[in-house]
Coordinates of C-alpha atoms in Angstrom, one line a residue:
M41 CA 40.8 1.8 48.8
G42 CA 41.6 1.4 52.5
Q43 CA 44.6 3.7 52.5
S44 CA 45.5 6.1 55.3
P45 CA 46.0 9.7 54.3
S46 CA 49.7 9.5 55.3
T47 CA 50.3 6.4 53.1
A48 CA 48.7 8.1 50.1
L49 CA 50.9 11.2 50.7
D50 CA 54.0 9.1 51.0
R51 CA 53.2 7.3 47.7
E52 CA 52.5 10.7 46.0
N53 CA 55.8 12.1 47.1
S54 CA 57.6 8.9 46.0
L55 CA 56.2 9.4 42.5
N56 CA 57.0 13.1 42.3
D57 CA 60.6 12.2 43.1
R58 CA 60.7 9.3 40.7
F59 CA 59.0 10.8 37.6
G60 CA 59.3 14.5 38.1
F61 CA 55.5 14.8 38.1
G62 CA 55.7 18.4 39.3
F63 CA 56.6 19.4 35.8
F64 CA 53.3 18.3 34.3
S65 CA 51.1 21.2 33.3
S66 CA 47.8 21.7 35.1
S67 CA 45.9 20.4 32.0
S68 CA 47.5 17.0 32.2
S69 CA 48.0 16.3 35.9
S70 CA 46.3 16.6 39.2
S71 CA 47.8 14.2 41.7
G72 CA 50.7 12.1 40.3
F73 CA 51.8 8.6 39.4
L74 CA 52.8 6.2 42.1
S75 CA 54.6 2.9 42.3
S76 CA 53.1 -0.1 44.1
D77 CA 55.4 0.3 47.1
G78 CA 53.8 1.3 50.4
F79 CA 50.4 -0.4 50.1
S80 CA 48.8 -1.3 53.4
D81 CA 47.9 -4.8 54.4
E82 CA 44.2 -3.9 54.3
F83 CA 44.6 -2.8 50.7
L84 CA 46.4 -6.0 49.7
A85 CA 43.6 -8.1 51.4
N86 CA 41.0 -6.7 49.1
P87 CA 40.4 -8.7 45.9
D88 CA 41.1 -7.0 42.5
Y89 CA 37.8 -7.3 40.6
T90 CA 39.5 -6.0 37.4
A91 CA 42.0 -8.8 37.3
G92 CA 40.0 -10.6 34.6
I93 CA 39.8 -7.6 32.3
P94 CA 42.5 -7.7 29.6
D95 CA 45.0 -4.9 29.5
E96 CA 43.8 -3.8 26.1
C97 CA 40.2 -3.4 27.4
L98 CA 41.5 -1.5 30.4
A99 CA 43.5 0.8 28.2
Y100 CA 40.3 1.4 26.1
V101 CA 38.4 2.5 29.2
F102 CA 41.3 4.9 30.1
Q103 CA 40.8 6.6 26.7
F104 CA 37.5 8.0 27.8
L105 CA 39.0 9.6 30.9
G106 CA 40.5 13.1 31.2
P107 CA 44.1 13.5 32.2
G108 CA 43.4 14.1 35.8
D109 CA 41.2 11.0 36.1
R110 CA 43.8 8.9 34.4
N111 CA 46.4 10.1 36.8
R112 CA 44.3 9.1 39.7
C113 CA 43.6 5.7 38.1
S114 CA 47.3 5.1 37.9
L115 CA 47.5 5.2 41.7
V116 CA 45.3 2.1 42.1
C117 CA 47.9 -0.6 41.5
K118 CA 51.1 -1.4 39.6
R119 CA 49.1 -2.9 36.7
W120 CA 47.0 0.1 36.2
L121 CA 50.1 2.3 36.4
C122 CA 51.7 0.2 33.7
V123 CA 48.7 0.1 31.4
D124 CA 48.2 3.9 31.7
G125 CA 51.9 4.4 30.7
W126 CA 51.9 2.4 27.5
S127 CA 48.4 3.4 26.4
R128 CA 48.8 7.2 26.9
H129 CA 49.5 8.8 23.5
R130 CA 49.1 12.4 24.5
L131 CA 51.3 14.3 26.9
S132 CA 51.5 17.9 27.9
L133 CA 54.5 19.2 29.9
N134 CA 55.6 22.4 31.6
A135 CA 58.7 22.8 29.5
Q136 CA 60.9 24.5 32.1
S137 CA 64.6 23.9 32.2
E138 CA 64.3 22.0 35.5
I139 CA 62.5 19.2 33.7
V140 CA 65.6 18.0 31.8
S141 CA 66.8 15.7 34.6
S142 CA 63.4 13.9 34.7
L143 CA 63.0 13.4 31.0
P144 CA 64.7 9.9 30.8
S145 CA 62.5 8.4 33.4
L146 CA 59.4 10.3 32.2
F147 CA 59.7 8.9 28.7
R148 CA 60.5 5.4 29.9
R149 CA 57.2 5.6 31.6
F150 CA 55.3 7.0 28.6
D151 CA 57.0 5.3 25.7
S152 CA 54.0 5.4 23.3
V153 CA 53.5 9.2 23.1
T154 CA 52.5 10.4 19.7
K155 CA 51.2 13.9 20.6
L156 CA 53.5 16.1 22.7
T157 CA 53.0 19.6 24.0
L158 CA 55.9 21.6 25.5
R159 CA 54.7 24.9 27.0
C160 CA 56.8 27.4 29.0
S161 CA 55.7 30.6 30.6
R162 CA 57.3 33.9 29.9
K163 CA 58.8 34.2 33.4
S164 CA 60.6 30.8 33.2
I165 CA 63.6 29.5 31.2
S166 CA 62.5 26.8 28.8
L167 CA 64.3 23.5 28.0
N168 CA 67.1 23.8 25.5
D169 CA 68.3 22.1 22.3
D170 CA 69.8 19.1 24.2
A171 CA 66.5 18.3 25.9
L172 CA 64.6 18.5 22.6
V173 CA 67.1 16.2 21.0
M174 CA 66.8 13.8 23.9
I175 CA 63.0 13.8 23.5
S176 CA 63.3 13.1 19.7
I177 CA 65.5 10.1 20.4
R178 CA 63.2 8.6 23.0
C179 CA 59.9 9.5 21.2
R180 CA 60.4 7.9 17.9
N181 CA 56.6 7.6 17.3
I182 CA 55.9 11.3 17.8
E183 CA 53.5 12.6 15.1
R184 CA 52.3 15.9 16.6
L185 CA 54.5 18.5 18.4
K186 CA 53.3 21.8 19.9
L187 CA 55.9 24.3 21.1
R188 CA 54.8 27.4 23.1
G189 CA 57.2 29.9 24.6
C190 CA 60.2 27.6 24.3
R191 CA 62.7 30.4 23.7
E192 CA 65.8 28.4 24.4
I193 CA 65.3 26.2 21.4
S194 CA 67.4 27.3 18.4
D195 CA 67.7 26.5 14.8
E196 CA 70.3 23.8 15.5
G197 CA 68.0 22.1 18.0
M198 CA 65.1 22.0 15.6
L199 CA 67.4 20.7 12.9
A200 CA 68.4 17.7 15.0
F201 CA 64.8 17.1 16.1
A202 CA 63.7 17.1 12.5
Q203 CA 66.4 14.6 11.5
N204 CA 65.1 12.2 14.3
S205 CA 61.4 12.7 13.7
K206 CA 60.6 11.4 10.3
N207 CA 57.1 10.5 11.2
L208 CA 56.1 14.1 12.3
K209 CA 52.7 15.0 10.7
K210 CA 51.9 18.2 12.6
L211 CA 54.0 21.1 13.9
S212 CA 52.6 24.0 15.8
C213 CA 55.0 26.6 17.2
G214 CA 54.4 30.0 18.8
S215 CA 56.5 32.6 20.7
C216 CA 59.7 30.7 20.0
M217 CA 63.1 32.2 18.9
F218 CA 64.1 29.9 16.0
G219 CA 63.5 31.0 12.4
A220 CA 63.7 30.1 8.8
K221 CA 66.6 27.6 9.1
A222 CA 64.6 25.5 11.6
L223 CA 61.4 25.4 9.5
N224 CA 63.3 24.5 6.4
A225 CA 64.9 21.6 8.2
V226 CA 61.5 20.4 9.2
L227 CA 60.2 20.7 5.7
D228 CA 63.2 18.9 4.3
Y229 CA 63.4 15.9 6.7
C230 CA 59.7 15.5 7.8
T231 CA 58.4 14.2 4.6
K232 CA 55.0 13.2 6.1
L233 CA 54.2 16.7 7.4
E234 CA 50.6 17.5 6.9
E235 CA 50.0 20.6 9.0
L236 CA 52.2 23.6 9.9
S237 CA 51.1 26.4 12.2
V238 CA 53.4 29.3 13.0
K239 CA 52.5 32.1 15.4
R240 CA 54.7 35.0 16.6
L241 CA 57.9 33.3 15.6
R242 CA 60.7 35.7 16.7
G243 CA 63.2 34.4 14.2
I244 CA 61.1 35.3 11.2
H245 CA 62.0 38.9 10.5
D246 CA 62.7 41.3 7.6
G247 CA 65.4 39.9 5.4
A248 CA 65.0 36.3 6.6
E249 CA 65.7 33.6 4.1
A250 CA 62.8 32.1 2.1
I251 CA 60.9 29.2 3.6
G252 CA 60.0 26.0 1.7
P253 CA 58.8 24.3 -0.2
G254 CA 61.0 21.4 0.8
A255 CA 60.3 17.7 0.6
A256 CA 57.1 18.1 2.5
A257 CA 55.5 20.2 -0.2
S258 CA 53.6 17.2 -1.6
S259 CA 52.2 16.1 1.8
L260 CA 51.4 19.4 3.4
K261 CA 47.6 20.0 3.6
T262 CA 47.2 22.9 6.1
I263 CA 49.2 26.1 6.6
C264 CA 48.4 28.6 9.3
L265 CA 50.4 31.8 9.7
K266 CA 49.6 34.2 12.5
E267 CA 51.0 37.5 13.6
L268 CA 54.3 37.4 11.6
V269 CA 56.4 40.4 10.8
N270 CA 57.6 39.0 7.5
G271 CA 55.0 36.4 6.4
Q272 CA 56.1 36.9 2.8
S273 CA 59.1 34.6 3.5
F274 CA 56.6 31.7 3.4
E275 CA 55.7 32.5 -0.2
P276 CA 57.7 29.6 -1.7
L277 CA 56.0 27.2 0.7
V278 CA 52.5 28.5 0.1
V279 CA 52.9 28.5 -3.7
G280 CA 54.8 25.1 -3.8
A281 CA 52.4 23.2 -1.6
K282 CA 50.4 21.7 -4.4
N283 CA 48.1 19.6 -2.3
L284 CA 47.2 22.3 0.1
K285 CA 43.6 22.1 1.4
A286 CA 43.5 24.9 4.0
L287 CA 45.3 28.2 4.1
K288 CA 44.9 30.6 7.1
I289 CA 46.8 33.9 7.1
I290 CA 46.0 36.0 10.2
H291 CA 47.4 39.4 11.0
C292 CA 50.6 39.1 9.0
L293 CA 52.2 42.3 7.7
G294 CA 52.8 42.9 4.0
D295 CA 50.9 42.9 0.8
W296 CA 49.3 39.5 0.3
D297 CA 47.7 40.1 -3.1
R298 CA 50.9 38.9 -4.8
V299 CA 51.0 35.6 -2.9
L300 CA 47.3 34.9 -3.7
Q301 CA 47.9 35.7 -7.3
L302 CA 50.8 33.3 -7.5
I303 CA 48.8 30.4 -6.1
G304 CA 45.9 31.3 -8.3
N305 CA 48.0 31.3 -11.4
R306 CA 49.7 28.1 -10.4
N307 CA 46.2 26.5 -10.1
R308 CA 45.1 27.9 -13.5
Y309 CA 48.2 26.8 -15.3
G310 CA 48.3 23.5 -13.5
K311 CA 44.7 22.8 -14.5
E312 CA 45.4 23.7 -18.2
N313 CA 48.4 21.3 -18.2
F314 CA 46.4 18.6 -16.6
F315 CA 43.6 18.9 -19.2
A316 CA 46.2 18.9 -22.0
N317 CA 47.9 15.8 -20.8
N318 CA 44.9 13.8 -19.8
N319 CA 42.2 15.1 -22.2
E320 CA 39.8 15.1 -19.3
S321 CA 37.8 17.8 -17.5
N322 CA 37.3 16.3 -14.1
G323 CA 40.7 16.5 -12.6
N324 CA 41.5 17.4 -9.0
S325 CA 44.1 20.1 -9.7
D326 CA 42.6 22.6 -7.2
P327 CA 42.4 20.9 -3.9
L328 CA 42.3 24.1 -1.8
M329 CA 39.0 24.1 0.0
E330 CA 39.4 26.5 3.0
I331 CA 40.9 30.0 3.1
H332 CA 41.0 32.4 6.1
L333 CA 42.1 36.0 5.5
E334 CA 42.0 38.1 8.6
R335 CA 43.5 41.6 9.2
L336 CA 45.6 41.5 6.1
Q337 CA 46.6 43.9 3.4
V338 CA 44.5 42.2 0.7
S339 CA 42.2 43.6 -1.9
D340 CA 39.8 42.5 -4.6
I341 CA 42.9 41.4 -6.6
G342 CA 43.5 38.7 -4.0
L343 CA 39.9 37.7 -4.0
S344 CA 39.8 37.4 -7.8
A345 CA 42.9 35.1 -7.5
I346 CA 41.1 33.0 -4.9
S347 CA 38.1 32.6 -7.3
K348 CA 40.3 30.4 -9.5
F349 CA 40.0 27.7 -6.8
T350 CA 36.5 26.5 -7.7
K351 CA 36.3 23.8 -5.0
I352 CA 36.5 26.3 -2.0
E353 CA 33.9 25.5 0.6
N354 CA 35.0 27.7 3.5
L355 CA 35.9 31.3 3.1
H356 CA 36.6 33.9 5.8
I357 CA 37.1 37.6 4.9
V358 CA 37.7 39.3 8.2
K359 CA 38.7 42.9 8.8
S360 CA 40.2 43.4 5.4
P361 CA 38.8 46.8 4.4
D362 CA 40.2 46.8 0.9
C363 CA 37.9 43.9 -0.1
S364 CA 34.6 45.0 -1.7
N365 CA 31.6 43.7 -3.5
Y366 CA 33.5 43.2 -6.7
G367 CA 35.9 40.7 -5.1
L368 CA 33.0 38.8 -3.4
V369 CA 31.1 38.6 -6.7
C370 CA 34.1 37.1 -8.4
V371 CA 34.4 34.4 -5.7
A372 CA 30.6 33.7 -5.7
E373 CA 30.5 33.3 -9.5
H374 CA 33.3 30.8 -9.6
C375 CA 33.2 29.1 -6.2
K376 CA 29.7 27.6 -6.4
L377 CA 30.5 24.9 -3.8
L378 CA 30.8 27.4 -1.0
K379 CA 29.3 26.1 2.2
K380 CA 30.7 28.5 4.9
L381 CA 31.1 32.3 4.4
H382 CA 32.3 34.6 7.2
V383 CA 32.5 38.3 6.3
D384 CA 33.6 41.0 8.8
G385 CA 33.3 44.2 6.9
W386 CA 34.7 46.3 9.8
R387 CA 32.0 48.8 9.1
A388 CA 33.8 49.9 5.9
N389 CA 30.6 49.7 3.9
R390 CA 32.4 48.1 0.9
I391 CA 30.6 44.7 1.1
G392 CA 26.9 44.7 1.1
D393 CA 23.8 43.8 -0.9
E394 CA 25.6 43.4 -4.3
G395 CA 28.1 40.9 -3.1
L396 CA 25.6 39.0 -0.9
A397 CA 23.1 38.8 -3.8
A398 CA 25.8 37.2 -5.9
V399 CA 26.3 34.6 -3.1
A400 CA 22.6 33.9 -3.0
K401 CA 22.5 33.5 -6.8
H402 CA 25.5 31.2 -7.3
C403 CA 26.1 29.4 -4.0
P404 CA 23.0 27.3 -3.3
N405 CA 24.9 24.9 -1.0
L406 CA 25.6 27.6 1.6
E407 CA 25.2 26.2 5.1
E408 CA 26.7 28.8 7.4
L409 CA 26.8 32.6 6.9
V410 CA 28.3 35.1 9.4
L411 CA 28.0 38.8 8.7
I412 CA 29.7 41.2 11.0
G413 CA 29.7 45.0 10.4
V414 CA 28.0 44.4 7.0
N415 CA 25.1 46.6 6.2
A416 CA 22.9 44.0 4.5
T417 CA 19.3 44.9 3.8
Y418 CA 16.1 43.1 3.0
L419 CA 17.1 42.7 -0.7
S420 CA 20.1 40.5 -0.2
L421 CA 18.8 38.7 2.9
E422 CA 15.6 37.8 1.1
A423 CA 17.6 36.4 -1.8
I424 CA 19.8 34.3 0.5
A425 CA 16.7 33.0 2.4
S426 CA 15.0 32.1 -0.8
N427 CA 17.9 30.5 -2.7
C428 CA 20.2 29.1 0.0
L429 CA 17.8 26.4 1.2
K430 CA 20.5 24.5 3.1
L431 CA 21.3 27.4 5.4
E432 CA 21.6 26.0 8.9
R433 CA 23.7 28.6 10.8
L434 CA 23.3 32.4 10.5
A435 CA 24.9 35.2 12.5
L436 CA 24.0 38.9 12.0
C437 CA 26.1 41.2 14.1
G438 CA 26.7 45.0 14.3
S439 CA 24.5 46.0 11.4
G440 CA 22.3 49.1 11.5
T441 CA 20.3 48.0 8.5
I442 CA 19.0 44.7 9.8
G443 CA 15.7 45.2 11.5
N444 CA 12.3 43.5 12.1
A445 CA 11.5 43.1 8.4
E446 CA 14.7 41.3 7.7
I447 CA 14.3 38.9 10.6
A448 CA 10.7 38.3 9.6
C449 CA 11.8 37.3 6.1
I450 CA 14.4 34.9 7.6
A451 CA 11.8 33.4 9.9
A452 CA 9.4 32.9 7.0
K453 CA 11.8 31.4 4.4
C454 CA 14.8 29.8 6.2
M455 CA 13.2 26.4 6.8
A456 CA 16.5 24.6 7.5
L457 CA 17.9 27.2 9.9
K458 CA 19.0 25.6 13.2
K459 CA 21.2 28.3 14.9
L460 CA 20.6 32.0 14.8
C461 CA 22.7 34.8 16.4
I462 CA 21.7 38.4 16.3
K463 CA 23.9 41.0 18.0
G464 CA 23.8 44.7 18.0
C465 CA 21.0 45.0 15.4
P466 CA 18.0 47.4 15.7
I467 CA 15.3 44.7 16.1
S468 CA 12.4 44.7 18.6
D469 CA 9.9 42.3 20.0
I470 CA 8.2 42.2 16.6
A471 CA 11.1 40.2 15.3
I472 CA 10.8 37.8 18.2
E473 CA 7.1 37.4 17.4
A474 CA 8.1 36.3 13.8
L475 CA 10.6 33.8 15.1
G476 CA 7.8 32.3 17.3
S477 CA 6.1 30.7 14.3
G478 CA 9.0 30.7 11.7
C479 CA 12.2 28.7 11.2
P480 CA 10.7 25.3 12.1
S481 CA 14.1 23.7 12.5
L482 CA 15.5 26.3 14.8
M483 CA 17.2 24.8 17.9
K484 CA 19.3 27.7 19.4
I485 CA 19.0 31.4 19.3
K486 CA 21.3 34.0 20.7
L487 CA 20.4 37.7 21.2
R488 CA 23.0 40.2 22.3
K489 CA 22.9 43.9 22.6
C490 CA 19.5 44.2 20.9
R491 CA 18.1 47.0 23.1
G492 CA 14.7 46.8 21.5
V493 CA 14.0 43.2 22.6
S494 CA 12.5 42.9 26.0
C495 CA 12.9 40.2 28.6
E496 CA 9.3 39.2 28.3
A497 CA 9.6 38.6 24.6
G498 CA 12.3 36.1 25.3
E499 CA 10.1 34.4 27.9
W500 CA 7.2 34.3 25.5
L501 CA 9.4 32.7 22.8
R502 CA 10.6 30.1 25.2
E503 CA 7.0 29.2 26.0
Q504 CA 6.0 29.1 22.4
R505 CA 8.8 26.8 21.5
G506 CA 9.8 24.8 24.6
S507 CA 12.7 22.9 22.9
L508 CA 14.4 26.1 21.8
V509 CA 17.5 27.1 23.6
I510 CA 17.5 30.9 24.1
N511 CA 20.5 32.9 25.2
M512 CA 19.8 36.6 25.8
D513 CA 22.2 39.3 27.0
A514 CA 22.5 39.0 30.8
S515 CA 23.2 42.8 31.0
E516 CA 19.7 43.5 29.6
A517 CA 18.1 41.4 32.4
D518 CA 20.2 43.1 35.0
G519 CA 19.3 46.5 33.7
L520 CA 15.7 45.6 33.6
E521 CA 15.8 44.4 37.3
A522 CA 17.5 47.6 38.4
S523 CA 15.1 49.8 36.5
V524 CA 12.1 48.1 38.0
R525 CA 13.5 48.5 41.5
N526 CA 14.1 52.2 40.9
G527 CA 10.5 52.7 39.8
G528 CA 10.9 53.0 36.0
I529 CA 11.9 51.2 32.8
H530 CA 12.9 54.1 30.6
E531 CA 16.6 53.1 30.9
V532 CA 16.0 49.7 29.4
G533 CA 15.0 51.0 26.0
L534 CA 11.8 49.1 25.5
A535 CA 9.8 49.8 22.4
Y536 CA 6.5 50.8 24.1
P537 CA 6.5 54.5 25.1
Q538 CA 2.9 54.3 26.3
V539 CA 4.0 51.8 29.0
V540 CA 6.9 54.0 30.0
G541 CA 4.5 56.9 30.5
Q542 CA 2.2 54.8 32.6
V543 CA 5.0 53.7 34.9
T544 CA 6.6 57.0 35.4
G545 CA 3.3 58.8 35.9
G546 CA 2.1 56.2 38.4
G547 CA 4.7 56.7 41.1
G548 CA 6.9 53.7 40.2
D549 CA 5.0 50.6 41.3
A550 CA 7.2 47.8 40.1
S551 CA 4.4 45.1 40.1
T552 CA 2.0 47.4 38.3
S553 CA 4.6 48.1 35.6
S554 CA 5.3 44.4 35.1
N555 CA 1.6 43.5 34.9
G556 CA 0.9 46.3 32.5
R557 CA 3.7 45.3 30.1
L558 CA 2.7 41.7 30.3
A559 CA -0.9 42.6 29.5
L560 CA 0.2 44.6 26.5
L561 CA 2.5 41.8 25.2
R562 CA -0.4 39.2 25.7
S563 CA -2.6 41.2 23.4
R564 CA 0.2 41.7 20.9
F565 CA 1.7 38.2 20.9
G566 CA -1.4 36.1 21.7
G567 CA -0.8 35.2 25.3
F568 CA 2.0 35.3 27.9
A569 CA 2.3 33.2 30.9
S570 CA 2.2 35.2 34.1
R571 CA 5.8 35.4 35.3
N572 CA 7.9 37.8 37.2
V573 CA 10.0 39.7 34.7
V574 CA 12.8 39.9 37.2
A575 CA 13.1 36.1 37.4
C576 CA 14.2 35.6 33.8
T577 CA 17.0 33.1 33.6
F578 CA 19.1 32.3 30.6
R579 CA 21.3 29.5 29.4
R580 CA 24.5 30.0 27.6
W581 CA 25.2 27.8 24.6
Y582 CA 27.8 29.8 22.6
N583 CA 31.5 29.8 23.4
G584 CA 32.1 33.2 21.8
D585 CA 30.1 36.2 20.8
D586 CA 29.8 35.2 17.1
S587 CA 30.9 31.5 17.0
F588 CA 28.7 28.5 16.5
Q589 CA 29.2 25.2 18.4

């Protein structure tokens, strides 16, 4: 833009002083916001080719930029600075106590913020109640608030904030010190609240007062409770939120069967009253569609209560060892609209073929199935592959009973399958051969910790299906390369002992071992391209070990 480095630096320092830009978190800033003072004559001589673009169009373009790029765009001129200010609806701040003096000018600049994140590290002192109240006064349009590590905010501060933020729709708080009084204030005053997420809230302890339901009980649609010492204090809220669509309870102490029974009974009695008053049988008295239960003290009693919500589409049963086939059968028989099922059996061997067979029989709309530590066999997987014709995403992890036969069945019958993840299962190259001609809709496959699968098999599969994205465990490729350099492949765990004997007996010629194995796989699979086994490269397409994107 014709600016000298010193001029740009002066403008940046000017903005930091004016707007307290140093308090922006790294996710929302990179260089700063500057005023139009200090532009050089050379810059002013250049015409502005964006002058004919309306402010609304310019703001629309800014919406496609990341925070850092938007910050840089605000340096261009005074007009861009102004447009970026009134059109920015999302703001993330490092909520340290030093930011308080900059808040007035900061929110004069960004007066249209609707989504605000206040995050403070453990080593810093966070902003206090007065600062939060000031924010609530200046951000009248705020709809979403996320608080992380703001330990100086108390119940009184949250009460004042709730009184000033009647349009709040989402509150997410974690590692804060306020407790039940603050949450009750939010539920009483924020009547439009739709989503509440609470994680490691220090003020929720044994003996704390009950939370909810409050005036927001009719608008609340999502409740997420994580890592709470006394999660049972939320029982009135969970039971009283009659329009709840998603309930997520993760690693909260206490017995949760009672809570699930209460909401199940509420649903049953509510449905009976609805039918009695309306003489109809198609009411929407059970809106709950998504339930996550992870690391909880919950048993088949809780699952039986869940089965009373017949419109559930998404169910996660993760690391709850007291849940068994019986509870899963109850859910499958009544929740026939189930689309996503995640089961982490934690190797307890209480959920297996019986429960999965019931899912296959009663849940034909299943689209996503994740099995971790579940010893499913050919019987249940064959039933799922035959009856769940809409299955698009499948993950099989940590099961000692899923081998070549099970994968071959999936390859032959899962016509709609698009994404497949296999981790820690005793499969070999034979399973890869089956996938070469099966699952015609398959787009992505992930193989992790499957010692019986060779690198060449992955290359062969890539050649057979050029559009297929394959992600294999990088450690296997590294181990293969090291073993070839050392003159043997016995450490890799390939499923061809005759090849191992040939290599170890021949003095350890790496090229000979590679060619011999490729020749064997050509005859077995019907043709391999001649490639160096060490030069295998892989693309990563999953964010986590067992998650789909």
